[in-house]
Structure formats: structure tokens, C-alpha cells
Amino acid sequence: MDATKHKPLTLAEACRLIGRFLRPEAGFVWTAVVYGIAVALLGLAVPVSVQLLINSVANTALPAPLFVLSGLLLGLLLAAALLSAARIYVLALFERRVFARTVADITLRALHARNPHFDDARRGDLFNRFFDLMTVQKAVPHLLVGGFAILLQSGIGLVLTSFYHPFFLAFNLVVVAVLVGIAFLWAAPAVRSGAALSHAKHETARWLESVGSSNGFYRHGGRLTTALARSEALTATYARVHRRHFRHTFAQTIGFLMVYAIASAGLLAMGGWLILQGQLSLGQLVAAELVLSSAFYGISQLGSHARTFYDLVAALHELSLFEEIEQADGGGGNGPGPADGNLCLRDVEHDGLRFDFAVERGEILAVAAGEGVEQAIADLIERRVRPVRGWVMVGGADIAAFGPEGLQSEILVLDRPTLPETTIRQYLSGDDESCLARMDECLERVGLAERIRRLPSGLDTALSKSGLPLSTGEVVALKLAAALLRPPKLLVLPTLLDLLPPDRIGAALAGFREAGTTVLHVTRRPPMPVHDDQIRLGAHGYGRAAGRVDPLDKTTPTEKPHAVAA
């Protein structure tokens, strides 16, 4: 996920990102907007009350109108306070809702990814983008409460004072035009530089993660200098991008501050001149000063809200990368998986290889695979790739007819010596307590029972991604035991199993035979008695198989047209 590979973000795309993200929570957003409008309107109670006080109550010199006006103002301000509190509560619900929705979305996309091995594709750092959700949770309420309130109150104030005098109307139109110019002049460059800054941040985090997981690699062989140089280069890149982003946001902030200073001074000069000319009352001037001074002060704070907006856009851009995870085909929806483990690859072409063979239900085959063939078979059977031509059929039906869930529950490929960070018990049983009774039996079959009993925490031992405290061979055995606990209908075992003693593999394969599982066992060893046949799949030339003349005599192989691969 190199930052240089990202397309520059445009202002139009940024607005689409915000709209797409907020659409599911539109109810919360519109509720906050309505509350904001009500609060802004009620906020005009102060300047209007002051104007009434000066123009009417002060001339009568009676206390009753003063008390009535004060009570009315108190009621309006209390209503505004309650609405403001309700708006904050609604936005707190929004934060929880958007967190839950994003977590669910990322989880489902990761689980249903066409290729779930993100580290292999150098995309493991993608999930760091989840933390940009915290920026979104803070930025949206900040903009809806602070930014929207400023824009709304300023807009209402400018409209209200425009009715005082034509000069106020012209003055307000000039202020609005200048503000729009300042906003759009720097918005597009700031959006681009903000996204680039976020990418530089994540690229640095990716590098630091790789240093942390290097297991001391950079401390030897003169690599320390290389690591430090890489960190300095990434720091310099971040500083350069940050400097560019700051130039845009700082220039925009200065523009808003200049509008605040010039407009405030201009308002006082224009209002005083109109009073001297007898075209404006003192009450109107005081009200205009109260309304527009508050509006102009809000304008001076727009720089801060603009920076929050750019942070929001950058965070949403990072979160949108999860949408680029290619999903497994869902042709079969959530329906059942294959009826059995019968496998047929009919005239299949993929990555320069051709496969044309069939495996009967419950057969256990030894597979001698040429370079690249093992991975190609795994990719086709797990449907990570689509063949150029031909059909991959499982259980008598096209593999494309099954949904991801049904397929993943019935087809298993053990092709990596890695584990999720969990305990041995949780890895083996998950949430299925019915597996607990057979757990020890399966561990005995693969030769792990005694090893696990010697661990201080036994089955509750926490495992790292690499499988520690287990060795690589023991990790492979543990994955084999987990497959025995819940035997799939079709199982592909890689050459990785050659790390285990043949007797342990034979015992496990016998367990799969009892369960009726179809097994393709890719191995560099000679066939074992438990194997029904051996097929040879090569990158070049003719692939052939060894059958058995007598099913009771597991020692004399003979050629059999069981499979063809070229």
C-alpha cells in the first residue's frame, strides 16, 4: 500500500465520499441539522431583545415590560440550551452507530475477501486504516455542532441585517463573496495535500510495523544504517507533505482572519456613518453589532473547522480503501455447500497450466506437483482466481454455483504455517463445545497431545501469528488436528505436511477416510499405504497417475489414466 500508488483526491470525490459515508446515518445527521437550525434561530433572541430594550422598554421606564422581556429571553435561551444538549446526545449515538457499522463492514469484507492472505499481497497494513474511524467520529460532530452552527448563525445574521439598510445588504454580499472565494481557492489543493499527508503517515506506520516484526533482522550485517536511513527518508517525506498541506490551510486561515478584522472595522464605520446621517437607529446599530460581531468571530474560526474538514476527508479516503478488497463470488448466496467432496477439473486453464482430472468422493490421493502447480490448484479450489477456460466442479456442480459461506465450510486448503492470535483451545473448538470430547483424540493422532500437556497453560496457551510457543511442524500438526475435528468434504494438504513424521500423517489421513473426506495430499514423499492413488501434475508434459492392481496390495503401482495436467 505504497502512498505513491494512490490517485490524487479531488474536491468532488471528497464530497462524494462524505455523502456516501453519511447516507446510512442520514437520520442522525438531519436530526442534528434541524436542532442546529432551531438553536441558531433561538440564538437571535439576545440581539432582538436588546433592540427591543433600547427602542421600547427604555423609553417607558416601567419595570413590568423589562421583567416580561427578561423572562421571555430566559425561556428562549433555555429552549436553545435543551436543543443543544439534545443535538450532542444525538451525535453521541451517531458515533456509536458509525463505529458498529464500520466494524461490521470491515469484518465482512475481510472474511469474504477473494484472497484472504493480505500479508502475501503486502496489504496487511490496510487494517491500520481502521483507526482513521476515530478521526471521523470526532470530526463529524465537531463540524455539525461547531462549523454548521457558525455557517447557519452567520447566514441568518447576514440576512437579518440586510433588511436594516441597502448598504448593509451590499456589505454582506461582499463579505459572502470574499468568503466563498477564500474557501474554494484553497479547498481543492488542501484536500489533495491532506490525503497525501494521511498516506505518508500510514506508509511510515507500515515501515515501523515491519521493523517491529523483523525479529532483530536490521541489527546485523550492517543493516542498522539501512533501517535508520529508511526511517529518515519517510520522516522527510512526511515533513515535506505536511509543509505543503500547512501552506494551504495556513493561507486559508489567514484569509478568514483578515475578513474578520476588516469586516468588523467596516461594520462599525458604516453603522456609525449611517447613524450620523439619520438613516439608522441606535437600537438597530447595537443589534447589528451583536449579530454580525458574533458572525464575524465565527468566520475567524472557520480556519480551524476547515482543517477538521480536510482531516475528515482524508480519513474517509483511507477508510474507502476497504471497499477495494476484492470479494469472493457470491453466486450461490448463503445456500448450502457442495453435496460431497467429488472434485472434477475439466479442461481448466490457469496461469499457463492445464488441468483435466477427477477425484471420486472419499478418495485420498497423493499428488506429485510441479513448480507452481500446488499453488494453482489451491487458488482454483478456493476460488481465489477464475480459470481462463474450463470448469471446476465440486459435488457434481460448478464451484461458481456455491456461495462463499457454503464453500468455505466444506472446502479447506491448509497452505500456510500461520495462525490467528488465539489460544489452542479456541483455535481447535471455536464456539462449538461438541468438539471438546474429540479434541484429545485428534491431538493424539497428529502427535501433539503430550506436547500441549507439557505447556504451562495447556490448551489455554496463547499463540502468536507464527505459532509460538509451538514449532513450525507443530503448527502444521495443530492445523491438521483442527481439520480432523471438523472434517470438510474436500481437503487439500500441501507439501508443508512433509515436516511431520509419515506415521502421524497416515493416522490423520485414516481419520479423514473415516469421515468420508476427499483429500488431495501434495507431497514429495513416496505414496503411503493409506493413499488410494498417486497423480502427477507437472507444469510441462504429461501428467500420469499410479493406480493399484489389487486394493489389498498397497505396494505395486501401475499406470492409470486418472489425471492429466500439462
Coordinates of C-alpha atoms in Angstrom, one line a residue:
M1 CA 0.0 0.0 0.0
D2 CA 2.6 2.4 -1.0
A3 CA 1.4 6.0 -0.7
T4 CA 2.8 6.9 -4.2
K5 CA 0.3 4.5 -5.7
H6 CA -2.8 6.4 -4.6
K7 CA -4.7 8.6 -7.0
P8 CA -4.9 12.3 -6.0
L9 CA -8.1 13.1 -4.3
T10 CA -10.3 15.8 -5.8
L11 CA -12.8 18.1 -4.1
A12 CA -15.7 16.5 -5.9
E13 CA -14.6 13.0 -4.9
A14 CA -14.2 14.2 -1.3
C15 CA -17.8 15.4 -1.3
R16 CA -19.0 12.1 -2.7
L17 CA -17.1 10.2 0.0
I18 CA -18.8 12.3 2.7
G19 CA -22.2 11.8 1.2
R20 CA -21.7 8.0 0.7
F21 CA -20.4 7.6 4.3
L22 CA -23.2 9.7 5.9
R23 CA -26.1 8.3 3.9
P24 CA -26.7 5.3 6.1
E25 CA -26.8 7.6 9.1
A26 CA -28.9 10.3 7.4
G27 CA -31.5 10.2 10.2
F28 CA -29.0 11.2 12.9
V29 CA -27.4 13.9 10.6
W30 CA -30.7 15.5 9.7
T31 CA -31.9 15.5 13.3
A32 CA -28.7 17.3 14.3
V33 CA -29.2 19.8 11.4
V34 CA -32.8 20.5 12.5
Y35 CA -31.7 21.0 16.1
G36 CA -28.9 23.3 14.8
I37 CA -31.3 25.4 12.8
A38 CA -33.6 25.8 15.9
V39 CA -30.7 26.7 18.1
A40 CA -29.5 29.3 15.6
L41 CA -32.9 30.9 15.4
L42 CA -33.3 30.9 19.1
G43 CA -29.8 32.5 19.4
L44 CA -31.3 35.6 17.7
A45 CA -33.3 36.2 20.9
V46 CA -30.4 38.1 22.5
P47 CA -29.9 40.8 19.8
V48 CA -33.6 41.2 19.2
S49 CA -34.2 41.6 23.0
V50 CA -31.5 44.2 23.2
Q51 CA -33.0 46.1 20.3
L52 CA -36.5 46.0 22.0
L53 CA -35.0 47.1 25.3
I54 CA -33.3 50.1 23.7
N55 CA -36.2 51.1 21.5
S56 CA -39.2 50.4 23.7
V57 CA -38.6 49.4 27.3
A58 CA -36.0 52.2 28.0
N59 CA -38.5 54.8 26.8
T60 CA -41.3 53.7 29.0
A61 CA -39.2 53.5 32.2
L62 CA -41.6 50.8 33.5
P63 CA -40.3 47.6 35.2
A64 CA -43.1 45.3 34.0
P65 CA -42.1 45.2 30.3
L66 CA -38.5 44.7 31.4
F67 CA -39.4 41.6 33.5
V68 CA -41.6 40.2 30.8
L69 CA -38.8 40.7 28.2
S70 CA -36.2 39.1 30.5
G71 CA -38.5 36.1 31.3
L72 CA -39.2 35.6 27.6
L73 CA -35.4 35.7 26.8
L74 CA -34.7 33.2 29.6
G75 CA -37.3 30.8 28.2
L76 CA -35.9 31.1 24.7
L77 CA -32.3 30.6 25.8
L78 CA -33.3 27.6 28.0
A79 CA -35.0 26.1 24.9
A80 CA -31.9 26.7 22.9
A81 CA -29.7 25.0 25.6
L82 CA -32.0 22.0 25.7
L83 CA -31.9 21.6 21.9
S84 CA -28.1 22.0 22.0
A85 CA -27.9 19.2 24.6
A86 CA -30.2 17.0 22.6
R87 CA -28.0 17.6 19.5
I88 CA -24.9 16.5 21.4
Y89 CA -26.8 13.3 22.6
V90 CA -27.9 12.5 19.0
L91 CA -24.3 12.9 17.7
A92 CA -23.1 10.6 20.5
L93 CA -25.5 8.0 19.2
F94 CA -24.1 8.7 15.7
E95 CA -20.6 7.9 17.0
R96 CA -21.6 4.5 18.4
R97 CA -23.7 3.7 15.3
V98 CA -21.0 4.5 12.8
F99 CA -18.4 2.6 14.8
A100 CA -20.6 -0.6 14.8
R101 CA -21.4 -0.2 11.1
T102 CA -17.8 0.3 10.1
V103 CA -16.5 -2.7 12.2
A104 CA -19.2 -4.9 10.8
D105 CA -18.4 -3.8 7.2
I106 CA -14.7 -4.3 7.5
T107 CA -15.2 -7.7 9.2
L108 CA -17.5 -9.0 6.4
R109 CA -15.2 -7.7 3.7
A110 CA -12.2 -9.3 5.2
L111 CA -14.0 -12.7 5.8
H112 CA -15.4 -12.8 2.3
A113 CA -12.2 -11.5 0.5
R114 CA -11.4 -13.4 -2.6
N115 CA -7.8 -13.7 -1.4
P116 CA -7.8 -13.6 2.5
H117 CA -4.0 -13.7 2.7
F118 CA -3.5 -9.9 3.0
D119 CA 0.1 -10.1 4.1
D120 CA 1.0 -12.1 1.0
A121 CA -0.3 -9.3 -1.2
R122 CA 1.5 -6.7 1.0
R123 CA -1.8 -5.3 2.2
G124 CA -1.6 -6.3 5.9
D125 CA -1.2 -2.6 6.8
L126 CA -4.6 -1.9 5.2
F127 CA -6.3 -2.6 8.6
N128 CA -4.4 0.3 10.2
R129 CA -6.8 2.5 8.4
F130 CA -9.5 1.4 10.9
F131 CA -8.0 3.9 13.3
D132 CA -9.0 6.7 10.9
L133 CA -12.5 6.0 12.1
M134 CA -11.6 7.8 15.3
T135 CA -11.0 10.9 13.3
V136 CA -14.4 10.6 11.6
Q137 CA -16.1 10.1 14.9
K138 CA -14.6 13.4 16.2
A139 CA -14.8 15.4 13.0
V140 CA -18.4 14.9 12.1
P141 CA -19.9 16.1 15.4
H142 CA -17.3 18.9 15.5
L143 CA -18.4 20.1 12.1
L144 CA -22.1 19.6 12.7
V145 CA -22.0 21.4 16.1
G146 CA -19.4 24.0 15.5
G147 CA -18.9 24.5 11.8
F148 CA -22.6 24.2 10.8
A149 CA -23.6 26.5 13.7
I150 CA -21.2 29.2 12.6
L151 CA -22.4 29.0 9.0
L152 CA -26.0 29.0 10.0
Q153 CA -25.8 31.7 12.6
S154 CA -23.7 33.8 10.2
G155 CA -26.1 33.3 7.4
I156 CA -29.2 34.2 9.5
G157 CA -27.4 37.2 10.9
L158 CA -26.4 38.5 7.4
V159 CA -29.9 38.0 6.1
L160 CA -31.4 39.8 9.1
T161 CA -29.1 42.8 9.0
S162 CA -29.5 43.1 5.2
F163 CA -33.1 44.4 5.9
Y164 CA -31.7 47.3 8.0
H165 CA -30.4 49.2 5.1
P166 CA -29.3 48.7 1.5
F167 CA -25.7 49.5 2.5
F168 CA -25.8 46.5 4.9
L169 CA -27.1 44.3 2.0
A170 CA -24.2 45.3 -0.2
F171 CA -21.7 45.0 2.6
N172 CA -22.9 41.5 3.5
L173 CA -22.9 40.4 -0.2
V174 CA -19.2 41.5 -0.5
V175 CA -18.4 39.6 2.7
V176 CA -20.1 36.4 1.4
A177 CA -18.3 36.6 -2.0
V178 CA -14.9 37.0 -0.3
L179 CA -15.6 34.1 2.0
V180 CA -16.6 31.8 -0.9
G181 CA -13.5 32.8 -2.8
I182 CA -11.2 32.1 0.1
A183 CA -12.9 28.7 0.7
F184 CA -12.7 27.4 -2.9
L185 CA -9.4 28.9 -3.7
W186 CA -7.6 26.6 -1.2
A187 CA -10.1 23.8 -0.7
A188 CA -9.1 21.6 -3.6
P189 CA -5.3 21.8 -3.0
A190 CA -5.8 21.3 0.7
V191 CA -8.0 18.2 0.1
R192 CA -5.2 16.7 -2.1
S193 CA -2.4 17.6 0.3
G194 CA -4.4 16.3 3.3
A195 CA -5.0 12.9 1.6
A196 CA -1.3 12.8 0.7
L197 CA -0.3 13.6 4.3
S198 CA -2.5 10.7 5.6
H199 CA -0.9 8.3 3.1
A200 CA 2.6 9.4 4.2
K201 CA 1.5 8.8 7.8
H202 CA 0.3 5.2 7.0
E203 CA 3.4 4.5 4.9
T204 CA 5.6 5.4 7.9
A205 CA 3.4 3.2 10.2
R206 CA 3.8 0.4 7.8
W207 CA 7.6 0.7 7.9
L208 CA 7.7 0.8 11.7
E209 CA 5.5 -2.3 11.8
S210 CA 7.9 -4.1 9.6
V211 CA 10.8 -3.1 11.8
G212 CA 8.9 -4.3 14.9
S213 CA 8.2 -7.6 13.2
S214 CA 11.7 -8.1 11.8
N215 CA 12.9 -10.1 14.8
G216 CA 16.3 -8.3 15.0
F217 CA 17.0 -8.6 11.3
Y218 CA 18.2 -5.0 11.0
R219 CA 20.6 -5.2 13.9
H220 CA 23.0 -7.4 12.0
G221 CA 25.1 -7.3 8.8
G222 CA 25.3 -3.5 8.6
R223 CA 21.5 -3.3 8.1
L224 CA 21.1 -0.8 11.0
T225 CA 22.2 2.1 8.8
T226 CA 19.8 1.0 6.2
A227 CA 16.9 0.9 8.6
L228 CA 17.8 4.4 10.0
A229 CA 18.1 5.8 6.5
R230 CA 14.7 4.4 5.6
S231 CA 13.1 6.0 8.7
E232 CA 14.8 9.3 7.9
A233 CA 13.6 9.2 4.3
L234 CA 10.0 8.6 5.4
T235 CA 10.2 11.3 8.1
A236 CA 11.5 13.7 5.4
T237 CA 8.6 12.7 3.1
Y238 CA 6.1 13.3 5.8
A239 CA 7.6 16.7 6.7
R240 CA 7.6 17.8 3.1
V241 CA 4.0 16.8 2.6
H242 CA 3.0 18.3 5.9
R243 CA 4.7 21.6 4.9
R244 CA 2.7 21.7 1.7
H245 CA -0.6 21.0 3.4
F246 CA 0.2 23.6 6.1
R247 CA 0.8 26.2 3.4
H248 CA -2.7 25.7 2.0
T249 CA -4.5 25.6 5.4
F250 CA -2.5 28.5 6.9
A251 CA -3.2 30.7 3.9
Q252 CA -6.9 29.9 4.1
T253 CA -6.9 30.6 7.9
I254 CA -5.1 34.0 7.3
G255 CA -7.8 34.9 4.7
F256 CA -10.6 34.2 7.2
L257 CA -8.9 36.2 9.9
M258 CA -8.4 39.1 7.5
V259 CA -12.1 39.0 6.7
Y260 CA -12.9 39.1 10.4
A261 CA -10.7 42.1 11.1
I262 CA -11.7 44.2 8.0
A263 CA -15.4 43.3 8.2
S264 CA -15.6 44.2 11.9
A265 CA -14.0 47.5 11.5
G266 CA -16.0 48.2 8.3
L267 CA -19.3 47.4 10.2
L268 CA -18.5 49.9 12.9
A269 CA -17.6 52.6 10.5
M270 CA -20.6 52.0 8.2
G271 CA -23.1 51.8 11.1
G272 CA -21.7 55.0 12.8
W273 CA -21.9 56.9 9.5
L274 CA -25.5 55.8 8.9
I275 CA -26.5 57.0 12.4
L276 CA -24.8 60.3 11.7
Q277 CA -26.9 60.6 8.5
G278 CA -30.0 59.7 10.5
Q279 CA -30.7 56.6 8.4
L280 CA -30.2 54.0 11.2
S281 CA -31.5 53.9 14.8
L282 CA -29.2 53.3 17.8
G283 CA -31.1 50.1 18.6
Q284 CA -30.6 48.8 15.0
L285 CA -26.9 49.5 15.2
V286 CA -26.5 47.7 18.6
A287 CA -28.5 44.7 17.3
A288 CA -26.4 44.7 14.0
E289 CA -23.2 44.8 16.0
L290 CA -24.3 42.0 18.3
V291 CA -25.4 39.8 15.4
L292 CA -22.6 40.5 13.0
S293 CA -19.8 40.6 15.6
S294 CA -20.8 37.1 16.6
A295 CA -20.9 36.1 12.9
F296 CA -17.6 37.6 12.1
Y297 CA -16.0 36.0 15.2
G298 CA -17.3 32.7 13.9
I299 CA -15.8 33.4 10.5
S300 CA -12.4 33.9 12.2
Q301 CA -12.8 30.3 13.5
L302 CA -13.5 28.8 10.1
G303 CA -9.8 28.0 9.5
S304 CA -10.0 25.5 12.4
H305 CA -13.1 23.9 11.0
A306 CA -11.7 23.8 7.5
R307 CA -8.7 21.8 8.9
T308 CA -11.1 19.4 10.6
F309 CA -12.9 19.1 7.2
Y310 CA -9.7 18.1 5.5
D311 CA -8.9 15.6 8.2
L312 CA -12.4 14.1 7.8
V313 CA -11.9 13.8 4.0
A314 CA -8.5 12.2 4.4
A315 CA -9.8 9.7 7.0
L316 CA -12.8 8.8 4.8
H317 CA -10.4 8.3 1.8
E318 CA -8.4 5.9 3.9
L319 CA -11.5 4.0 5.1
S320 CA -12.7 3.8 1.5
L321 CA -9.7 1.6 0.7
F322 CA -11.6 -1.3 2.4
E323 CA -14.1 -1.1 -0.4
E324 CA -11.3 -2.1 -2.8
I325 CA -10.9 -5.6 -1.2
E326 CA -12.0 -7.9 -4.0
Q327 CA -14.8 -10.1 -2.7
A328 CA -15.4 -13.8 -3.4
D329 CA -18.1 -14.6 -5.9
G330 CA -21.4 -14.9 -4.2
G331 CA -23.3 -16.7 -7.0
G332 CA -24.8 -19.2 -4.5
G333 CA -25.8 -16.6 -1.9
N334 CA -25.8 -18.1 1.6
G335 CA -27.1 -21.5 0.4
P336 CA -25.6 -24.9 1.3
G337 CA -22.2 -26.1 0.1
P338 CA -21.3 -29.0 -2.1
A339 CA -23.2 -32.2 -1.6
D340 CA -19.9 -34.2 -1.3
G341 CA -16.2 -34.0 -2.0
N342 CA -16.3 -35.2 -5.6
L343 CA -13.8 -33.0 -7.5
C344 CA -13.5 -32.5 -11.2
L345 CA -11.3 -30.1 -13.1
R346 CA -12.4 -30.3 -16.7
D347 CA -10.2 -28.7 -19.3
V348 CA -9.2 -26.0 -16.9
E349 CA -6.6 -23.4 -17.9
H350 CA -4.9 -21.0 -15.5
D351 CA -1.6 -19.2 -15.4
G352 CA -0.2 -21.3 -18.3
L353 CA -1.3 -24.6 -16.7
R354 CA -3.9 -27.0 -17.9
F355 CA -5.8 -29.4 -15.6
D356 CA -8.1 -32.2 -16.6
F357 CA -8.7 -34.8 -13.9
A358 CA -11.4 -36.1 -11.5
V359 CA -11.3 -37.3 -7.9
E360 CA -14.0 -39.5 -6.5
R361 CA -15.8 -38.8 -3.3
G362 CA -13.8 -40.1 -0.3
E363 CA -10.6 -40.8 -2.3
I364 CA -7.3 -39.9 -0.7
L365 CA -4.7 -39.2 -3.4
A366 CA -1.0 -38.4 -3.2
V367 CA -0.2 -35.6 -5.6
A368 CA 3.3 -35.0 -7.0
A369 CA 3.1 -31.4 -8.2
G370 CA 5.5 -29.5 -10.4
E371 CA 6.6 -25.9 -9.7
G372 CA 3.6 -23.5 -9.3
V373 CA 1.0 -26.3 -9.7
E374 CA 0.4 -26.7 -5.9
Q375 CA -0.5 -23.0 -5.6
A376 CA -2.6 -23.0 -8.7
I377 CA -4.7 -26.0 -7.5
A378 CA -5.2 -24.2 -4.2
D379 CA -6.2 -21.0 -5.8
L380 CA -8.7 -22.7 -8.1
I381 CA -10.3 -24.8 -5.5
E382 CA -10.6 -21.9 -3.0
R383 CA -12.0 -19.8 -5.9
R384 CA -9.4 -17.1 -5.4
V385 CA -9.0 -16.9 -9.2
R386 CA -11.1 -17.6 -12.2
P387 CA -9.8 -20.0 -14.7
V388 CA -9.2 -18.8 -18.3
R389 CA -11.4 -21.6 -19.5
G390 CA -12.9 -24.9 -18.3
W391 CA -14.9 -25.9 -15.3
V392 CA -14.0 -26.6 -11.7
M393 CA -16.7 -28.8 -10.2
V394 CA -17.3 -30.0 -6.6
G395 CA -20.0 -32.3 -5.6
G396 CA -21.2 -32.6 -9.2
A397 CA -21.9 -28.8 -9.5
D398 CA -19.9 -25.9 -10.8
I399 CA -17.9 -24.3 -8.0
A400 CA -19.2 -20.9 -9.0
A401 CA -22.8 -22.0 -8.0
F402 CA -21.9 -22.1 -4.3
G403 CA -21.9 -19.1 -2.0
P404 CA -18.8 -18.1 -0.1
E405 CA -20.1 -19.4 3.2
G406 CA -21.2 -22.8 1.9
L407 CA -18.0 -23.2 0.1
Q408 CA -15.6 -22.2 2.9
S409 CA -17.4 -24.5 5.3
E410 CA -16.9 -27.6 3.1
I411 CA -13.6 -27.0 1.3
L412 CA -10.3 -26.5 3.2
V413 CA -6.8 -25.8 2.0
L414 CA -4.0 -25.9 4.6
D415 CA -1.3 -24.0 2.8
R416 CA 0.3 -21.8 5.4
P417 CA 2.1 -22.4 8.8
T418 CA 0.4 -19.3 10.4
L419 CA -2.3 -19.0 13.0
P420 CA -4.6 -16.3 14.3
E421 CA -3.7 -14.8 17.6
T422 CA -5.8 -17.0 19.9
T423 CA -5.5 -19.9 22.3
I424 CA -5.1 -23.6 21.3
R425 CA -8.5 -24.4 22.7
Q426 CA -10.2 -21.6 20.9
Y427 CA -8.4 -22.4 17.6
L428 CA -9.5 -26.0 17.8
S429 CA -13.0 -25.7 19.0
G430 CA -14.1 -22.2 18.3
D431 CA -17.5 -21.8 19.9
D432 CA -18.5 -25.4 19.2
E433 CA -18.5 -27.2 22.6
S434 CA -19.3 -30.5 20.9
C435 CA -15.7 -30.7 19.6
L436 CA -14.3 -30.8 23.1
A437 CA -14.9 -34.5 23.6
R438 CA -12.9 -35.4 20.4
M439 CA -10.1 -32.8 20.9
D440 CA -7.7 -35.1 22.7
E441 CA -8.2 -37.9 20.2
C442 CA -7.4 -35.6 17.3
L443 CA -4.3 -34.2 19.0
E444 CA -3.1 -37.8 19.7
R445 CA -3.5 -38.7 16.0
V446 CA -1.1 -35.9 15.0
G447 CA 1.2 -36.4 17.9
L448 CA 0.5 -33.1 19.7
A449 CA -1.3 -34.3 22.9
E450 CA 1.8 -34.8 25.0
R451 CA 3.5 -31.6 23.8
I452 CA 0.4 -29.5 24.7
R453 CA 0.1 -31.1 28.1
R454 CA 3.6 -30.1 28.9
L455 CA 2.8 -26.4 28.2
P456 CA 2.2 -24.4 31.4
S457 CA -1.3 -23.3 30.3
G458 CA -2.1 -26.4 28.3
L459 CA -4.9 -25.9 25.9
D460 CA -5.3 -22.3 27.1
T461 CA -1.8 -21.4 25.9
A462 CA -1.9 -18.2 23.8
L463 CA -0.5 -18.5 20.3
S464 CA 1.3 -15.8 18.2
K465 CA 0.8 -15.4 14.5
S466 CA 3.9 -17.6 13.9
G467 CA 2.5 -20.2 16.3
L468 CA 5.0 -19.7 19.2
P469 CA 5.5 -21.4 21.6
L470 CA 4.9 -24.2 19.0
S471 CA 7.4 -25.0 16.3
T472 CA 6.6 -24.8 12.6
G473 CA 6.0 -28.6 12.4
E474 CA 3.8 -28.4 15.5
V475 CA 1.8 -25.6 14.0
V476 CA 1.1 -27.7 10.9
A477 CA 0.1 -30.6 13.1
L478 CA -2.3 -28.3 15.0
K479 CA -3.9 -27.2 11.8
L480 CA -4.3 -30.8 10.8
A481 CA -5.9 -31.6 14.2
A482 CA -8.4 -28.7 13.7
A483 CA -9.3 -30.1 10.3
L484 CA -9.9 -33.6 11.9
L485 CA -12.2 -32.1 14.5
R486 CA -14.4 -30.6 11.8
P487 CA -13.6 -32.7 8.6
P488 CA -14.6 -30.8 5.4
K489 CA -15.9 -32.6 2.3
L490 CA -12.8 -31.7 0.3
L491 CA -9.3 -31.1 1.8
V492 CA -6.0 -30.0 0.1
L493 CA -2.9 -30.8 2.1
P494 CA 0.3 -29.1 1.0
T495 CA 4.0 -30.2 0.9
L496 CA 4.2 -28.4 4.2
L497 CA 3.0 -31.7 5.8
D498 CA 6.3 -33.3 4.9
L499 CA 7.6 -31.7 8.1
L500 CA 5.6 -34.3 10.0
P501 CA 6.5 -38.0 10.5
P502 CA 4.8 -40.3 8.0
D503 CA 3.1 -42.3 10.7
R504 CA 1.4 -39.1 12.0
I505 CA 0.2 -38.1 8.5
G506 CA -1.0 -41.7 7.9
A507 CA -3.0 -41.6 11.1
A508 CA -4.6 -38.3 10.2
L509 CA -5.4 -39.4 6.7
A510 CA -7.1 -42.5 8.1
G511 CA -9.2 -40.2 10.2
F512 CA -10.3 -38.3 7.1
R513 CA -11.1 -41.6 5.4
E514 CA -13.5 -42.4 8.3
A515 CA -15.1 -39.1 7.9
G516 CA -15.6 -39.6 4.1
T517 CA -13.4 -36.5 3.2
T518 CA -11.9 -36.3 -0.2
V519 CA -8.1 -35.5 0.2
L520 CA -5.5 -34.2 -2.3
H521 CA -2.2 -34.7 -0.4
V522 CA 0.5 -32.8 -2.2
T523 CA 3.8 -34.4 -1.2
R524 CA 7.4 -35.0 -2.3
R525 CA 7.5 -38.3 -0.4
P526 CA 6.6 -41.7 -2.0
P527 CA 2.9 -42.7 -1.7
M528 CA 1.8 -44.2 1.6
P529 CA -0.4 -47.3 2.1
V530 CA -3.3 -45.1 3.1
H531 CA -3.3 -43.3 -0.3
D532 CA -5.7 -44.8 -2.9
D533 CA -3.6 -43.4 -5.9
Q534 CA -0.9 -41.0 -6.9
I535 CA -1.3 -38.4 -9.6
R536 CA 1.5 -36.4 -11.0
L537 CA 0.7 -32.8 -12.1
G538 CA 3.5 -31.0 -13.9
A539 CA 4.0 -27.6 -15.4
H540 CA 5.2 -29.3 -18.6
G541 CA 4.5 -32.5 -20.2
Y542 CA 2.1 -35.4 -19.5
G543 CA 0.7 -36.0 -16.0
R544 CA 0.0 -39.6 -15.0
A545 CA -1.2 -41.5 -12.0
A546 CA -0.3 -44.7 -10.3
G547 CA -3.3 -47.0 -9.5
R548 CA -3.4 -50.2 -7.6
V549 CA -3.8 -53.6 -9.2
D550 CA -5.1 -55.2 -6.0
P551 CA -6.8 -52.9 -3.5
L552 CA -5.4 -55.2 -0.7
D553 CA -1.9 -55.0 -2.1
K554 CA -0.8 -51.4 -1.4
T555 CA 2.8 -51.9 -2.8
T556 CA 2.6 -52.4 -6.5
P557 CA 1.7 -49.3 -8.5
T558 CA 0.6 -49.4 -12.1
E559 CA -0.2 -46.6 -14.6
K560 CA -3.8 -45.4 -14.7
P561 CA -5.4 -42.6 -16.7
H562 CA -6.6 -40.9 -13.6
A563 CA -5.5 -37.4 -14.3
V564 CA -3.9 -35.2 -17.0
A565 CA -2.1 -31.9 -16.4
A566 CA 0.1 -30.0 -18.7

